[in-house]
Amino acid sequence: MKTLLDLITIEMRAAFRAAGYDEELAKVTLSNRPDLCEYQCNGAMAGAKAYKKAPFMIAEDVVAHLSDSGCFESAEVVKPGFINLKLDPSFVSDYLNEMAADAKLGVEEEKNPRTIIIDYGGPNVAKPLHVGHLRSAIIGESVKRITRFKGNRVIGDIHLGDWGYQMGLIITELKKRKPELPYFDESFEGEYPEEAPFTIGELEEIYPTASAYAKEHEDYREEALHATYLLQSGYRGYRAIWKHIMHVSVTDLKKNYEKLNVEFDLWKGEADAQQYIPDMVQRLKDEGYAHYDNGALVVDVQEETDNKEVPPCMILKSDGAALYDTTDLATLVQREQDYHPDEVIYVVDKRQELHFIQVFRCAKKTGIVGEDTKLTFLGFGTMNGKDGKPFKTREGGVMRLENLIREIDEEMYKKIMDNRMVEETEAKQTAETVGLAAIKYGDLSNQASKDYIFDVDRFTSFEGNTGPYILYTIVRIKSILNKYQENGGSLEGLKILPAVDVYEKALMLQVLKFNDVIDTVYEETAPHKICAYIYELANEFNKFYHETKILSEEDETKKSGYIALLALAKRVLETCIDLLGFEAPERM
Ligand code: ARG
C-alpha cells in the first residue's frame, strides 16, 4: 500500500504538470504549522526563479488544478506562495479502512528481500551479564524485528565471547581447587564425566576470583594464558571442561534472554570460527595480503583518504595466537559460506568502532566478503547513571543485569499495586511485563549512538514519554473495546467513518503515518523513531478520549466508527511495541 505522503505527492505532481510546471517541484511535507494545515507544498517558491514568476501566481495555477482531487478538503495559497493542504475526511477514512484490511497495516515488504545477519547480544560466557550487554540485546532485537517485518530473511546471531582468556582462567582456578579431576590427568584416556564439576553459581564466583588473583600473581596469569593456548590447540581435557562451561552458561544465558524477550536464531560464538582460521590465514599469506610486522601477522588497512591513522588488522600474535580481529574475520568466512548475506549488522558498543573499521576493510580488501556485501556497524552509546557516569550499583560496583531488572520490577510492582486495577496474584507477572517495557522503551527512545541516563524513576512513570505510559494507553483502549463487546457490540466488519471533529481527525492523521514511519525507521535503522511516533499517537488518542463520549455515544453508527478507529490504533500500537520487543498486559 502506498504511503499517504506518496499518494498526495502523486496528486500534486499531476496538478503541477497540468498547470504547465515541472512536476519535480511538487514535494509535499508534513505541515510545520499544524494549526493552519496538515500538509504543505513549497514547490511554487522553488519554481519562481526558473519560471520568472511570482510564487503566489504559480501556486494559484497549481491549486486551480486540484479542484477535482479527491484527496483534499482544502488547498489554500498563502503568501508568498505556500500551498496549505487539508485532507478530505472521507479520503482519510478510506485510507484507514484499507490499512485495517491489510495484514501488515499498509507496510510494503521489500520487493527484493535481502539476507541480513544481525550480530548482537555478544555476552562473554562465564562472566555475568552486565548492563553493557543490555543495550546490544535490546537494540539488536528491535533491529532484527524491524528488518524482518519488511520481508527480509533475517538471522540473529548472539556471537558468544566463548574463546578467550576467561576460559583459561577458569580452567586454572578449577585445577587449583580440584586437582584430582580427570581433566588434569594427562594419562587419562577414559570418558570424562557427563556432569559439570561446578554449578552456574560456582562458575560465576570462579571467574572473578581467578581474574583478580591473576592480576596479583604473575605465575598464575602465565598458567592461565598457557591453559588458554592448550584449549585453543585442542587439548582433550580442557576441551571437555570448556564444553561444561559452555553448557552451564548457555543454559543460564538462555533463561536471561528469554526474560528480556530476546531470541536468537543462532547461538554461535568465537569458538565456532576457530576451524576457519588456518585456511584463512594461509590464503591471506599466499595471496600477499598479510605480512609480518615485529613477529605479528598483519594486514594493512590504512587508506589514502584517512586523516587519522588506522592501524593494521592483527591476524596472528607473535606466539601464533588468534585475536579478536581474527575471530571476527573467520566468522565472516563462516557466514559467507553458510548464508551468503547481503548485509551483516553489528550492534556493539561504539567504543569498538575502530576494531570494526579494521575488520570491514580487511574483509573487503581480501575478498572474504564480496564488494556488494554491506557491513554495518551500529555502535551504541553508554548507559549512564544519574551522575552521568557509567551505570553502577549503589555500592559503586558493576551492576548485574538481573539486579537491574529486579529493581525495576519491584518499582513497577509498587506502582501497579497502588493503582488497584490488578489482583495481587496477577500483579507480579504484570510488573514484569511493564518493567520490561520501561527498560526497553527507556533505552530505545534514545538514538542508539548517543549516551543516555538510565533513570529508574522516570522510566517507570505512567506519565510522560515512557514505556508504561504507552502500555497504559493500550490497556485503556483494550478496556473500551472489551466493554463495547460486553455490551453486545461486535468488532467484526466495523468501518471507520469520516472524522467529525478535530480530535478525531488528529488521531486519524497520526494513525495513518504508520507505514511511512516504519519505512523511515527501516531505512535509517532508527528504532527511536518508532518511540517518537507512538508517543505522539498515544497523546493524540488520550486527547481524543478525553474530548469524546465513546461508549456513551447514542448514535450507534457513529459509535461503531469510533470503535473501528480505536481497534486500528490499538493494532498499530501493538505492532510498534512488538517491533520494539515488548508487549502490553490486559490490565495494569
Ligand atoms: N563479546 C564482545 C564484548 O563483550 C562483543 C562481541 C561483539 N560482536 C562481534 N562480532 N565482535 O565486547
XYZ file of C-alpha atoms and ligand atoms in Angstrom:
600
model
C 0.000 0.000 0.000
C 1.370 3.416 -0.939
C 2.083 5.750 1.938
C -0.267 8.643 2.291
C 2.541 11.053 1.540
C 3.203 9.208 -1.721
C -0.461 9.358 -2.662
C -0.793 13.084 -2.175
C 2.542 13.714 -3.848
C 1.239 11.929 -6.951
C -1.823 14.169 -6.798
C 0.288 17.320 -6.518
C 2.594 16.254 -9.320
C -0.378 15.875 -11.622
C -1.523 19.380 -10.711
C 1.923 20.898 -11.365
C 2.092 19.115 -14.701
C -1.414 20.171 -15.706
C -0.609 23.776 -14.831
C 2.480 23.614 -17.046
C 5.148 23.391 -14.386
C 7.854 20.862 -13.671
C 6.344 18.092 -11.581
C 9.594 17.684 -9.669
C 8.566 20.813 -7.787
C 5.609 19.023 -6.218
C 7.257 17.965 -2.982
C 4.828 17.570 -0.109
C 5.792 17.541 3.545
C 4.035 17.332 6.859
C 2.973 20.789 7.918
C 5.188 22.584 10.370
C 2.165 24.710 11.306
C -0.410 22.074 12.297
C -2.676 24.895 13.457
C -3.019 26.065 9.841
C -2.877 22.912 7.770
C -1.989 19.240 7.744
C 0.413 19.015 4.837
C 2.156 21.637 2.786
C 3.860 22.079 -0.568
C 6.503 24.757 -1.109
C 7.145 23.920 -4.770
C 5.877 27.242 -6.088
C 8.557 29.034 -4.097
C 11.235 26.782 -5.526
C 9.947 27.323 -9.082
C 9.771 31.105 -9.005
C 13.229 31.650 -10.414
C 13.006 29.153 -13.274
C 9.620 30.466 -14.412
C 10.364 34.123 -13.678
C 7.006 34.352 -11.977
C 5.801 35.290 -8.551
C 5.453 32.152 -6.429
C 1.947 33.202 -5.468
C 0.844 33.028 -9.111
C 2.414 29.638 -9.665
C 0.696 28.335 -6.539
C -2.663 29.713 -7.735
C -2.221 27.973 -11.107
C -1.478 24.678 -9.391
C -4.338 24.914 -6.932
C -6.761 25.591 -9.801
C -5.999 22.074 -10.997
C -6.698 20.486 -7.641
C -10.411 21.234 -7.618
C -11.483 17.734 -8.584
C -8.915 15.971 -6.496
C -10.485 13.562 -4.053
C -7.645 13.939 -1.594
C -8.102 17.418 -0.293
C -10.747 19.199 1.647
C -8.902 22.422 1.001
C -5.811 23.603 -0.852
C -5.071 27.162 0.035
C -2.475 29.529 -1.305
C -0.902 31.755 1.297
C 1.648 34.496 0.777
C 4.270 34.467 -0.508
C 3.421 31.193 -2.259
C 2.892 28.271 0.058
C 0.202 25.733 -0.636
C -1.516 24.658 2.571
C -3.296 21.340 2.359
C -6.033 19.748 4.420
C -7.063 16.193 3.718
C -10.588 15.272 2.840
C -12.144 13.369 5.776
C -13.522 10.569 3.633
C -10.240 10.206 1.799
C -8.649 9.747 5.230
C -11.211 7.229 6.479
C -10.991 5.265 3.215
C -7.254 5.100 3.615
C -7.577 3.894 7.214
C -10.099 1.216 6.259
C -7.723 -0.024 3.602
C -4.956 -0.080 6.197
C -7.146 -2.040 8.602
C -7.851 -4.631 5.916
C -4.143 -5.195 5.322
C -2.260 -7.805 7.362
C 0.769 -5.503 7.600
C -1.221 -2.322 8.153
C -0.105 -0.858 4.857
C 3.610 -1.557 5.171
C 5.037 -2.935 1.941
C 7.595 -5.703 2.059
C 10.899 -5.429 0.204
C 10.447 -6.326 -3.456
C 13.878 -7.921 -3.378
C 14.217 -9.412 0.093
C 17.762 -9.500 1.401
C 19.564 -11.910 3.697
C 20.656 -9.953 6.745
C 22.655 -11.252 9.695
C 22.375 -9.298 12.906
C 25.273 -9.811 15.282
C 24.052 -8.717 18.691
C 23.994 -9.604 22.357
C 27.632 -10.684 22.373
C 27.801 -11.804 26.008
C 31.005 -13.292 27.322
C 30.496 -16.818 28.535
C 31.133 -17.437 32.244
C 31.188 -13.748 33.019
C 27.914 -12.417 34.416
C 25.754 -10.374 32.055
C 26.003 -6.713 32.896
C 24.130 -3.637 31.798
C 26.592 -3.060 28.962
C 25.192 -6.142 27.251
C 21.685 -4.907 27.769
C 21.811 -2.263 25.066
C 23.145 -4.630 22.439
C 20.363 -7.113 23.196
C 17.602 -4.513 23.217
C 18.654 -2.588 20.113
C 19.659 -5.690 18.174
C 16.380 -7.437 18.896
C 14.429 -4.431 17.666
C 16.504 -4.042 14.509
C 16.008 -7.749 13.843
C 12.238 -7.447 14.168
C 12.058 -4.322 12.002
C 14.150 -5.726 9.145
C 12.158 -8.960 9.312
C 8.836 -7.107 9.274
C 9.937 -5.551 5.983
C 10.104 -9.032 4.480
C 13.818 -9.777 4.604
C 15.388 -13.068 5.598
C 16.939 -12.093 8.913
C 19.208 -14.184 11.096
C 20.048 -13.062 14.610
C 23.357 -14.414 15.907
C 24.404 -13.967 19.536
C 28.129 -14.288 18.761
C 29.229 -15.502 22.185
C 32.564 -14.454 23.586
C 33.492 -18.033 24.369
C 37.088 -18.484 23.361
C 39.252 -16.149 25.312
C 41.438 -15.802 28.324
C 38.461 -16.119 30.702
C 38.316 -19.799 29.783
C 41.980 -20.262 30.672
C 41.391 -18.506 33.984
C 38.508 -20.787 34.903
C 40.481 -23.899 33.989
C 43.438 -22.736 36.080
C 41.301 -21.938 39.099
C 39.495 -25.256 38.815
C 42.802 -27.081 38.695
C 43.909 -25.279 41.827
C 40.734 -26.253 43.685
C 40.189 -29.769 42.399
C 43.466 -31.110 41.010
C 42.151 -34.681 41.342
C 39.650 -34.225 38.489
C 40.400 -36.419 35.469
C 40.632 -33.364 33.176
C 44.004 -32.594 34.725
C 45.367 -36.115 34.478
C 47.388 -36.225 31.266
C 47.392 -40.007 31.158
C 43.611 -40.234 31.474
C 42.133 -41.905 28.419
C 38.607 -42.754 29.533
C 35.346 -40.890 29.103
C 35.087 -37.645 31.069
C 32.118 -37.263 33.434
C 28.896 -36.042 31.889
C 28.102 -33.768 34.758
C 29.878 -30.444 35.086
C 32.255 -30.094 38.048
C 30.534 -26.801 39.013
C 27.123 -25.116 39.110
C 26.328 -21.778 37.475
C 26.578 -20.155 40.907
C 30.075 -21.535 41.421
C 31.094 -20.627 37.900
C 30.048 -17.044 38.451
C 32.200 -16.925 41.567
C 35.208 -18.720 39.995
C 35.713 -16.233 37.188
C 36.014 -13.023 39.244
C 38.142 -14.778 41.858
C 40.533 -16.084 39.238
C 40.610 -12.816 37.360
C 41.504 -10.844 40.483
C 44.087 -13.399 41.555
C 45.785 -13.357 38.168
C 46.229 -9.613 38.384
C 48.301 -10.061 41.535
C 50.160 -13.248 40.656
C 52.234 -13.350 37.508
C 52.850 -17.128 37.546
C 49.122 -17.788 37.859
C 48.462 -15.442 34.962
C 51.073 -17.260 32.868
C 49.416 -20.533 33.702
C 46.011 -19.222 32.665
C 47.427 -17.956 29.372
C 49.012 -21.329 28.765
C 45.735 -23.084 29.597
C 44.027 -20.810 27.040
C 46.644 -21.789 24.491
C 46.221 -25.516 25.261
C 42.455 -25.207 24.989
C 42.746 -23.462 21.638
C 45.138 -26.078 20.329
C 42.633 -28.797 21.147
C 43.951 -30.354 24.376
C 41.370 -33.013 25.217
C 40.856 -32.465 28.959
C 40.500 -28.697 28.598
C 38.146 -29.084 25.687
C 35.964 -31.207 27.960
C 35.962 -28.523 30.674
C 35.177 -25.900 28.052
C 32.137 -27.902 26.984
C 30.928 -27.987 30.589
C 31.437 -24.235 30.951
C 29.517 -23.680 27.735
C 26.680 -25.943 28.672
C 26.173 -24.472 32.136
C 26.493 -20.858 30.948
C 24.404 -21.117 27.836
C 21.535 -22.672 29.790
C 21.697 -19.703 32.136
C 22.047 -17.165 29.331
C 19.013 -18.588 27.561
C 16.952 -18.034 30.689
C 18.154 -14.452 30.971
C 17.499 -13.561 27.351
C 14.114 -15.198 27.469
C 13.187 -12.880 30.320
C 14.236 -9.981 28.122
C 12.075 -11.262 25.276
C 15.198 -11.534 23.152
C 15.528 -14.517 20.877
C 18.487 -15.600 18.769
C 18.319 -17.794 15.709
C 21.951 -18.793 16.077
C 23.949 -19.422 19.221
C 27.315 -19.380 17.553
C 30.412 -17.916 19.075
C 34.044 -17.099 18.590
C 34.932 -20.771 19.152
C 32.895 -21.783 16.099
C 35.072 -19.581 13.924
C 38.220 -21.377 15.032
C 38.124 -24.071 12.367
C 38.133 -21.455 9.597
C 41.255 -19.707 10.828
C 44.080 -21.907 9.437
C 42.852 -21.837 5.817
C 42.019 -18.165 6.006
C 45.475 -17.300 7.340
C 47.143 -19.433 4.703
C 45.228 -17.705 1.934
C 45.966 -14.222 3.260
C 49.654 -15.117 3.241
C 49.641 -16.859 -0.149
C 47.822 -14.037 -1.868
C 50.159 -11.477 -0.386
C 47.622 -9.618 1.758
C 49.276 -10.421 5.077
C 52.813 -9.684 6.131
C 54.877 -9.991 9.303
C 55.477 -6.935 11.401
C 57.560 -7.398 14.579
C 56.657 -11.074 14.554
C 52.916 -10.495 14.243
C 50.980 -11.282 11.092
C 49.042 -8.217 9.936
C 47.034 -6.835 7.008
C 47.381 -3.138 6.282
C 44.077 -1.319 6.079
C 45.152 2.332 6.026
C 43.585 4.238 3.136
C 44.879 7.350 1.405
C 41.875 9.427 2.329
C 42.226 8.717 6.063
C 43.116 11.738 8.102
C 43.790 9.575 11.148
C 45.988 6.552 11.490
C 44.127 3.274 11.084
C 46.425 0.562 12.479
C 46.775 -2.738 10.603
C 44.370 -5.586 11.211
C 46.060 -8.123 13.516
C 45.747 -11.666 12.234
C 48.125 -13.596 14.498
C 50.126 -12.584 17.542
C 53.858 -13.340 17.504
C 53.179 -16.532 19.513
C 50.743 -17.632 16.808
C 47.596 -16.981 18.870
C 44.447 -15.691 17.202
C 42.938 -12.355 18.241
C 39.613 -10.524 18.267
C 40.238 -9.338 14.668
C 40.939 -12.917 13.637
C 37.779 -14.428 15.059
C 35.631 -11.679 13.555
C 37.211 -12.237 10.134
C 36.883 -16.021 10.385
C 33.264 -15.589 11.479
C 32.684 -13.660 8.260
C 34.235 -16.549 6.302
C 31.782 -18.842 8.020
C 28.784 -16.559 7.496
C 29.657 -16.125 3.848
C 29.842 -19.872 3.403
C 26.656 -20.709 5.308
C 24.370 -17.800 4.435
C 25.943 -15.585 1.816
C 24.435 -12.496 3.493
C 23.690 -9.249 1.670
C 24.332 -7.377 4.880
C 25.798 -8.003 8.328
C 24.830 -5.538 11.033
C 26.936 -5.447 14.217
C 25.235 -3.985 17.251
C 28.163 -3.258 19.520
C 29.389 -0.566 21.908
C 30.558 2.404 19.837
C 33.923 2.313 21.579
C 34.697 -0.718 19.419
C 34.306 1.248 16.201
C 37.973 1.172 15.202
C 38.054 -2.614 15.510
C 35.161 -2.864 13.083
C 36.658 -0.374 10.643
C 39.742 -2.569 10.527
C 37.806 -5.814 10.181
C 35.454 -4.445 7.499
C 38.289 -3.046 5.421
C 40.315 -6.215 5.730
C 37.336 -8.423 4.807
C 36.605 -6.365 1.687
C 40.191 -5.954 0.620
C 40.984 -9.651 0.911
C 37.742 -10.825 -0.665
C 36.434 -12.561 2.460
C 33.194 -10.828 1.540
C 32.243 -9.507 -1.867
C 32.182 -5.856 -2.800
C 28.401 -5.767 -2.624
C 28.148 -7.157 0.869
C 27.159 -4.399 3.204
C 28.947 -4.413 6.548
C 27.283 -2.100 9.019
C 28.495 -1.038 12.423
C 25.627 0.071 14.617
C 27.582 1.487 17.538
C 25.650 2.407 20.645
C 26.479 4.818 23.419
C 26.922 4.213 27.125
C 24.102 3.754 29.586
C 24.894 6.180 32.388
C 23.579 6.653 35.888
C 22.003 9.900 37.095
C 25.504 11.170 37.903
C 26.333 10.989 34.190
C 28.873 8.217 34.753
C 28.531 4.606 33.565
C 25.716 2.907 35.441
C 26.831 1.373 38.740
C 25.288 -0.261 41.797
C 24.678 1.870 44.880
C 27.932 0.457 46.234
C 29.753 1.531 43.085
C 30.215 -1.931 41.566
C 29.271 -3.099 38.099
C 25.500 -3.523 38.010
C 24.468 -7.006 37.045
C 21.656 -7.228 34.602
C 19.409 -9.406 36.761
C 19.684 -6.964 39.647
C 18.781 -4.053 37.470
C 15.758 -5.891 36.145
C 14.728 -6.863 39.667
C 14.968 -3.256 40.826
C 12.713 -2.083 38.006
C 10.219 -4.901 38.547
C 9.928 -4.073 42.246
C 9.301 -0.419 41.447
C 6.650 -1.393 38.898
C 5.046 -3.811 41.344
C 4.558 -0.997 43.868
C 3.011 1.271 41.257
C 0.703 -1.425 39.963
C -0.484 -2.293 43.461
C -1.142 1.404 44.114
C -3.274 1.521 41.012
C -5.562 -1.218 42.385
C -6.612 -2.463 38.964
C -4.884 -5.799 39.238
C -5.178 -8.626 41.769
C -2.088 -9.298 43.790
C -1.606 -12.702 42.186
C -1.537 -11.156 38.724
C 0.470 -8.114 39.770
C 3.836 -9.820 39.789
C 3.517 -11.011 36.215
C 2.168 -7.623 35.152
C 5.057 -5.871 36.882
C 7.488 -7.939 34.827
C 5.701 -7.128 31.584
C 5.544 -3.410 32.337
C 9.047 -3.397 33.814
C 10.480 -4.784 30.608
C 8.679 -2.109 28.623
C 10.095 0.534 30.973
C 13.646 -0.667 30.379
C 13.377 -1.242 26.652
C 11.469 1.936 25.862
C 13.809 3.936 28.093
C 16.695 2.642 26.048
C 15.175 2.637 22.568
C 13.645 6.090 22.782
C 17.177 7.488 22.561
C 19.091 7.492 19.327
C 21.267 4.377 19.637
C 24.595 6.140 19.120
C 24.004 8.566 21.994
C 24.838 8.010 25.660
C 21.777 8.204 27.870
C 20.858 8.364 31.519
C 19.115 5.364 32.971
C 16.646 6.971 35.339
C 14.565 4.395 37.190
C 12.025 6.951 38.462
C 11.433 8.475 35.083
C 11.403 5.202 33.118
C 8.838 3.581 35.422
C 6.474 6.568 35.446
C 2.991 6.125 33.969
C 3.185 9.649 32.604
C 5.416 11.246 30.010
C 7.458 9.678 27.272
C 7.809 6.237 28.848
C 7.078 2.594 28.168
C 4.487 2.348 30.958
C 2.604 5.348 29.507
C 2.390 3.619 26.119
C 1.191 0.398 27.745
C -1.301 2.311 29.847
C -2.750 3.785 26.680
C -3.037 0.373 25.040
C -4.678 -1.058 28.164
C -7.157 1.819 28.111
C -8.094 1.086 24.500
C -8.397 -2.621 25.255
C -10.755 -1.880 28.094
C -13.005 0.274 25.876
C -13.110 -2.417 23.211
C -13.887 -5.062 25.836
C -16.737 -3.018 27.261
C -18.125 -2.443 23.789
C -18.199 -6.201 23.278
C -19.627 -6.887 26.727
C -22.482 -4.557 25.818
C -23.254 -6.708 22.818
C -21.161 -4.951 20.185
C -19.019 -6.883 17.753
C -15.640 -5.842 16.386
C -16.231 -7.689 13.147
C -16.876 -5.754 9.958
C -16.740 -2.283 11.519
C -15.871 0.668 9.292
C -14.021 3.809 10.192
C -16.162 6.838 9.269
C -15.070 10.335 8.208
C -13.864 12.316 11.222
C -16.408 14.556 12.901
C -14.104 16.830 14.850
C -10.500 17.964 15.129
C -9.609 15.460 17.869
C -10.773 12.512 15.878
C -9.104 13.804 12.749
C -5.827 14.429 14.563
C -5.866 10.860 15.825
C -6.579 9.573 12.331
C -3.770 11.608 10.797
C -1.365 10.152 13.320
C -2.522 6.552 12.773
C -2.117 6.803 9.026
C 1.533 7.798 9.242
C 2.380 4.278 10.365
C 3.736 2.839 7.104
C 5.690 5.991 6.356
C 7.290 5.891 9.800
C 8.186 2.210 9.514
C 9.841 2.780 6.132
C 11.978 5.560 7.577
C 12.829 3.519 10.659
C 13.885 0.653 8.411
C 15.921 2.774 6.013
C 17.715 4.613 8.792
C 17.924 1.682 11.237
C 16.377 4.013 13.775
C 14.055 2.326 16.322
C 13.904 5.562 18.328
C 11.639 6.957 15.622
C 9.073 4.285 16.449
C 9.106 5.537 20.042
C 8.645 9.143 18.963
C 5.754 8.067 16.734
C 3.859 6.036 19.322
C 4.361 8.653 21.981
C 2.582 11.148 19.740
C -0.016 8.559 18.818
C -0.708 7.840 22.494
C -1.038 11.584 23.120
C -3.495 12.013 20.249
C -5.521 9.074 21.458
C -5.664 10.392 25.023
C -6.778 13.831 23.830
C -9.492 12.241 21.737
C -10.522 10.033 24.660
C -10.916 13.000 26.988
C -12.897 15.033 24.461
C -15.207 12.323 23.169
C -18.071 10.335 24.582
C -17.210 6.999 23.083
C -19.188 4.215 24.761
C -21.988 6.573 25.775
C -22.450 7.864 22.229
C -26.102 7.348 21.321
C -25.746 7.239 17.572
C -24.769 3.577 17.108
C -23.197 4.098 13.684
C -21.057 6.903 14.956
C -20.065 4.827 17.957
C -19.101 1.872 15.770
C -16.912 4.222 13.693
C -15.073 5.307 16.852
C -14.616 1.695 17.888
C -13.234 0.782 14.463
C -10.729 3.618 14.750
C -9.675 2.540 18.239
C -9.265 -1.047 17.119
C -6.939 0.113 14.359
C -4.996 2.425 16.678
C -4.543 -0.494 19.052
C -3.212 -2.727 16.291
C -0.774 -0.031 15.229
C 0.438 0.473 18.803
C 0.753 -3.256 19.397
C 2.660 -3.767 16.174
C 5.008 -0.947 17.106
C 5.769 -2.264 20.585
C 6.272 -5.716 19.126
C 8.872 -4.200 16.800
C 10.483 -2.655 19.866
C 10.464 -6.046 21.588
C 7.846 -5.841 24.339
C 4.134 -6.345 24.863
C 1.170 -4.985 26.788
C -0.698 -6.648 29.658
C -4.507 -6.892 29.852
C -4.736 -4.608 32.884
C -2.315 -2.515 34.882
N 31.840 -10.156 23.314
C 32.142 -8.834 22.899
C 32.205 -7.894 24.107
O 31.645 -8.184 25.147
C 31.127 -8.286 21.936
C 31.020 -9.034 20.639
C 30.521 -8.169 19.530
N 30.416 -8.824 18.243
C 31.448 -9.089 17.454
N 31.233 -9.720 16.338
N 32.663 -8.717 17.746
O 32.825 -6.855 23.997
